[in-house]
CSV table of C-alpha atoms in Angstrom, one decimal:
chain,number,residue,atom,x,y,z
Q,1,MET,CA,-13.8,-18.7,22.4
Q,2,GLU,CA,-16.9,-18.2,20.3
Q,3,PHE,CA,-17.3,-14.8,17.4
Q,4,HIS,CA,-18.6,-13.8,14.7
Q,5,LEU,CA,-17.9,-11.6,12.2
Q,6,ASN,CA,-21.1,-9.5,9.8
Q,7,SER,CA,-22.3,-12.0,7.1
Q,8,SER,CA,-20.5,-10.4,4.3
Q,9,TRP,CA,-17.1,-10.2,6.2
Q,10,ASN,CA,-17.7,-13.9,6.9
Q,11,THR,CA,-18.1,-14.8,3.5
Q,12,VAL,CA,-14.8,-12.7,2.7
Q,13,LEU,CA,-12.6,-14.2,5.3
Q,14,ALA,CA,-14.3,-17.9,5.4
Q,15,THR,CA,-10.3,-19.5,4.4
Q,16,GLU,CA,-8.5,-17.2,6.6
Q,17,ILE,CA,-10.5,-18.5,9.8
Q,18,GLN,CA,-10.4,-22.1,9.5
Q,19,LYS,CA,-6.5,-21.7,8.8
Q,20,PRO,CA,-5.0,-23.6,13.1
Q,21,TYR,CA,-3.4,-20.1,13.7
Q,22,PHE,CA,-6.7,-18.2,13.8
Q,23,LYS,CA,-8.3,-21.4,16.1
Q,24,GLU,CA,-4.9,-21.1,18.4
Q,25,LEU,CA,-5.8,-17.6,17.9
Q,26,MET,CA,-9.2,-18.3,19.3
Q,27,LEU,CA,-7.8,-20.2,22.3
Q,28,ALA,CA,-5.5,-17.8,23.2
Q,29,VAL,CA,-7.9,-14.8,23.8
Q,30,ALA,CA,-9.9,-16.9,25.1
Q,31,ASN,CA,-7.8,-17.9,27.9
Q,32,GLU,CA,-6.5,-14.2,29.1
Q,33,TYR,CA,-10.3,-13.1,29.1
Q,34,SER,CA,-10.5,-15.9,31.7
Q,35,GLN,CA,-7.6,-15.1,33.6
Q,36,ASN,CA,-7.5,-11.6,33.2
Q,37,SER,CA,-9.9,-8.2,32.6
Q,38,CYS,CA,-9.8,-7.3,28.7
Q,39,TYR,CA,-11.3,-5.4,27.2
Q,40,PRO,CA,-13.1,-4.9,25.0
Q,41,PRO,CA,-16.0,-7.1,26.2
Q,42,LYS,CA,-16.1,-10.1,24.6
Q,43,GLU,CA,-19.9,-9.3,22.1
Q,44,LEU,CA,-17.3,-6.6,20.5
Q,45,ILE,CA,-13.6,-7.6,20.1
Q,46,PHE,CA,-15.3,-8.0,16.0
Q,47,SER,CA,-17.4,-4.6,16.2
Q,48,ALA,CA,-15.6,-3.4,13.3
Q,49,PHE,CA,-16.8,-5.6,11.5
Q,50,ASP,CA,-19.9,-5.5,12.2
Q,51,TYR,CA,-20.6,-1.6,12.2
Q,52,CYS,CA,-18.6,-1.8,8.6
Q,53,ASN,CA,-19.8,-3.7,5.4
Q,54,TYR,CA,-17.2,-5.0,3.6
Q,55,ASP,CA,-19.9,-4.1,0.3
Q,56,ASN,CA,-19.9,-0.8,1.3
Q,57,LEU,CA,-16.3,-0.8,2.2
Q,58,LYS,CA,-14.4,3.0,1.7
Q,59,VAL,CA,-12.2,4.0,4.2
Q,60,VAL,CA,-9.3,2.1,6.3
Q,61,ILE,CA,-8.0,3.1,9.7
Q,62,ILE,CA,-5.8,1.3,11.7
Q,63,GLY,CA,-5.3,1.8,15.2
Q,64,GLN,CA,-2.4,-0.2,17.6
Q,65,ASP,CA,-4.9,-1.7,20.1
Q,66,PRO,CA,-7.9,-0.7,22.6
Q,67,TYR,CA,-8.0,2.4,25.2
Q,68,HIS,CA,-7.4,-0.1,28.4
Q,69,GLY,CA,-9.4,1.8,30.7
Q,70,GLU,CA,-12.4,0.6,32.4
Q,71,GLY,CA,-15.7,1.1,29.7
Q,72,GLU,CA,-14.1,2.1,26.9
Q,73,ALA,CA,-13.4,0.6,24.2
Q,74,ASN,CA,-16.5,-0.8,22.1
Q,75,GLY,CA,-14.3,-2.6,19.6
Q,76,LEU,CA,-13.8,0.7,16.9
Q,77,CYS,CA,-10.1,2.3,17.0
Q,78,PHE,CA,-10.0,5.4,18.6
Q,79,SER,CA,-13.9,4.7,19.7
Q,80,VAL,CA,-15.3,5.1,23.2
Q,81,ASN,CA,-18.8,4.7,24.1
Q,82,ASP,CA,-20.8,7.5,24.7
Q,83,SER,CA,-21.1,8.4,28.3
Q,84,VAL,CA,-17.3,7.7,27.9
Q,85,LYS,CA,-15.2,11.2,28.1
Q,86,ILE,CA,-13.4,12.2,24.6
Q,87,PRO,CA,-9.8,10.8,24.6
Q,88,PRO,CA,-6.5,12.8,24.0
Q,89,SER,CA,-6.0,11.0,20.8
Q,90,LEU,CA,-9.4,11.3,19.2
Q,91,ARG,CA,-10.3,14.8,20.8
Q,92,ASN,CA,-7.1,15.6,18.4
Q,93,ILE,CA,-9.1,13.6,15.7
Q,94,PHE,CA,-12.1,16.1,16.0
Q,95,ARG,CA,-9.6,19.2,16.3
Q,96,GLU,CA,-9.1,18.3,12.6
Q,97,ILE,CA,-11.6,17.9,11.5
Q,98,ASN,CA,-12.9,21.3,12.7
Q,99,SER,CA,-10.0,23.0,11.0
Q,100,ASP,CA,-9.7,21.3,8.0
Q,101,PHE,CA,-13.4,21.6,6.9
Q,102,ASP,CA,-13.8,25.0,8.7
Q,103,ARG,CA,-16.1,24.8,11.6
Q,104,LEU,CA,-16.1,24.6,15.0
Q,105,LEU,CA,-19.2,22.2,16.4
Q,106,LEU,CA,-16.2,19.3,18.7
Q,107,PRO,CA,-18.8,16.4,19.1
Q,108,THR,CA,-20.3,15.7,22.8
Q,109,SER,CA,-20.0,11.6,21.9
Q,110,GLY,CA,-16.4,9.7,20.9
Q,111,ASN,CA,-18.4,6.9,19.7
Q,112,LEU,CA,-17.8,6.5,15.8
Q,113,GLU,CA,-20.1,4.5,15.5
Q,114,ARG,CA,-21.8,7.3,12.8
Q,115,TRP,CA,-18.2,6.6,11.0
Q,116,ALA,CA,-18.3,2.5,10.3
Q,117,LYS,CA,-22.0,3.6,9.2
Q,118,GLN,CA,-21.0,5.0,6.6
Q,119,GLY,CA,-17.9,2.3,5.3
Q,120,VAL,CA,-15.3,3.1,7.8
Q,121,LEU,CA,-13.5,0.6,9.2
Q,122,LEU,CA,-11.7,1.2,12.3
Q,123,ILE,CA,-9.5,-1.6,13.0
Q,124,ASN,CA,-6.9,-2.1,15.8
Q,125,ALA,CA,-3.9,-4.1,14.3
Q,126,THR,CA,-4.9,-5.7,18.1
Q,127,LEU,CA,-8.3,-6.5,18.8
Q,128,THR,CA,-7.9,-6.9,22.4
Q,129,VAL,CA,-5.9,-5.0,25.5
Q,130,GLN,CA,-5.5,-6.2,29.5
Q,131,LYS,CA,-7.1,-4.0,31.4
Q,132,ASP,CA,-4.3,-1.2,32.5
Q,133,SER,CA,-1.9,-2.6,30.3
Q,134,PRO,CA,-1.1,-0.6,26.7
Q,135,ASN,CA,-0.4,-4.0,24.1
Q,136,SER,CA,-0.6,-6.4,26.9
Q,137,HIS,CA,-1.9,-8.6,23.5
Q,138,LYS,CA,1.0,-7.4,20.9
Q,139,HIS,CA,2.1,-11.5,21.7
Q,140,LEU,CA,-0.7,-12.7,20.8
Q,141,ASN,CA,-1.2,-13.3,16.7
Q,142,TRP,CA,-3.9,-10.7,15.4
Q,143,ASN,CA,-1.0,-8.7,13.2
Q,144,GLU,CA,-1.4,-12.5,10.9
Q,145,PHE,CA,-5.7,-11.7,10.8
Q,146,THR,CA,-5.1,-8.2,10.6
Q,147,ASP,CA,-2.0,-8.2,7.6
Q,148,ALA,CA,-4.2,-10.4,6.0
Q,149,ILE,CA,-7.3,-8.5,6.5
Q,150,ILE,CA,-5.3,-5.0,5.4
Q,151,LYS,CA,-3.9,-7.6,2.0
Q,152,ASN,CA,-7.6,-8.9,0.9
Q,153,ILE,CA,-9.2,-5.3,1.0
Q,154,SER,CA,-5.9,-4.6,-1.2
Q,155,ASP,CA,-6.1,-6.9,-3.6
Q,156,ASN,CA,-10.0,-7.2,-4.2
Q,157,LYS,CA,-11.1,-3.5,-4.0
Q,158,LYS,CA,-10.5,-0.4,-5.4
Q,159,ASN,CA,-9.8,3.7,-5.0
Q,160,ILE,CA,-9.7,2.5,-0.6
Q,161,VAL,CA,-7.8,5.2,1.2
Q,162,PHE,CA,-6.0,4.5,3.4
Q,163,LEU,CA,-5.3,6.7,7.0
Q,164,LEU,CA,-2.5,5.7,8.3
Q,165,TRP,CA,-1.3,8.1,11.5
Q,166,GLY,CA,2.3,7.1,12.9
Q,167,SER,CA,4.5,4.6,12.3
Q,168,PHE,CA,3.3,1.6,13.9
Q,169,ALA,CA,0.1,1.8,11.2
Q,170,GLN,CA,3.0,3.2,7.9
Q,171,LYS,CA,4.4,-0.5,9.1
Q,172,LYS,CA,1.4,-2.2,8.0
Q,173,GLY,CA,0.4,0.0,5.3
Q,174,SER,CA,3.0,-2.4,3.2
Q,175,LYS,CA,0.5,-4.8,2.3
Q,176,ILE,CA,-1.3,-1.1,0.0
Q,177,ASP,CA,-1.3,-1.6,-3.1
Q,178,ARG,CA,-0.7,2.1,-4.0
Q,179,THR,CA,-1.5,1.8,-7.2
Q,180,LYS,CA,-5.3,0.9,-6.7
Q,181,HIS,CA,-6.1,2.5,-3.7
Q,182,LEU,CA,-4.9,6.6,-2.3
Q,183,VAL,CA,-2.8,6.0,0.7
Q,184,LEU,CA,-2.7,9.5,2.9
Q,185,GLU,CA,0.3,9.5,6.3
Q,186,SER,CA,1.1,11.3,8.8
Q,187,GLY,CA,1.4,11.3,12.5
Q,188,HIS,CA,-0.2,10.3,15.1
Q,189,PRO,CA,-3.0,12.3,16.9
Q,190,SER,CA,-1.5,11.4,20.3
Q,191,PRO,CA,-0.7,14.6,22.5
Q,192,MET,CA,2.7,13.7,21.7
Q,193,SER,CA,3.2,13.9,18.3
Q,194,ALA,CA,0.1,16.5,18.1
Q,195,ASN,CA,2.0,19.3,19.7
Q,196,GLN,CA,5.4,17.7,17.4
Q,197,GLY,CA,3.4,19.2,14.7
Q,198,LYS,CA,3.2,16.2,13.1
Q,199,TRP,CA,-0.4,15.6,13.0
Q,200,PHE,CA,-2.6,19.0,12.8
Q,201,GLY,CA,-2.9,20.4,9.2
Q,202,ASN,CA,-2.9,17.1,7.6
Q,203,LYS,CA,-6.4,17.8,6.1
Q,204,HIS,CA,-6.3,13.9,5.8
Q,205,PHE,CA,-10.5,14.4,5.8
Q,206,SER,CA,-10.8,16.6,3.0
Q,207,LYS,CA,-8.4,15.1,1.0
Q,208,THR,CA,-10.5,11.9,1.1
Q,209,ASN,CA,-13.3,13.2,0.3
Q,210,ALA,CA,-11.4,15.4,-2.4
Q,211,TYR,CA,-10.7,11.6,-3.9
Q,212,PHE,CA,-14.2,10.5,-4.1
Q,213,LYS,CA,-16.1,12.7,-5.4
Q,214,SER,CA,-13.3,12.7,-8.6
Q,215,LYS,CA,-14.3,8.7,-8.4
Q,216,GLU,CA,-18.1,9.8,-8.0
Q,217,ILE,CA,-18.3,7.9,-4.7
Q,218,LYS,CA,-20.5,9.4,-1.8
Q,219,GLU,CA,-18.0,11.1,0.3
Q,220,ILE,CA,-18.3,10.8,4.0
Q,221,ASN,CA,-19.8,12.3,6.2
Q,222,TRP,CA,-17.4,13.4,9.0
């Protein structure tokens, strides 16, 4: 299966993508796409890296796997294409941002490319999924690859903000050196978690910007 990474990531991950497990993973992914309808489209699987340059990386948000409905997934976790109805989890994210910054404007598009271009890595733990079947590619070895990415960022960068929403993302947080980075945790923005009081009011977005301000790093325009 052909793939490409942004040149900055290609340099950083050059050793990782030459490992036998990754080559086997690409073969397994190619096989899944040849036999089933899978998302995101093949050319968008690594979009999170295309839009967020390694050198400008500031924030890491970790999702579980892509949206499994037709036309939804665009390679960035929680994000959907411009014409797609905003999913419930993302709508709750926007509601929290509004509350956090005391504003009333709700976006009409759920496309988060504008965040990614500011240095927000929107990465799912599993980068692919079969149509109408959530978490269907958990048997593939995506987790080894995404764990390696998180560890690389933790080891080689500093002052990164990791936003870990829900137990799944928080388990991935074991790779993070919390003496060098800010880790913020809360419940998942899904309706079930949010309605149980585990999401709203976490103020992760203003806390992220306050941290950057304290480090004299440009803040994110959420």
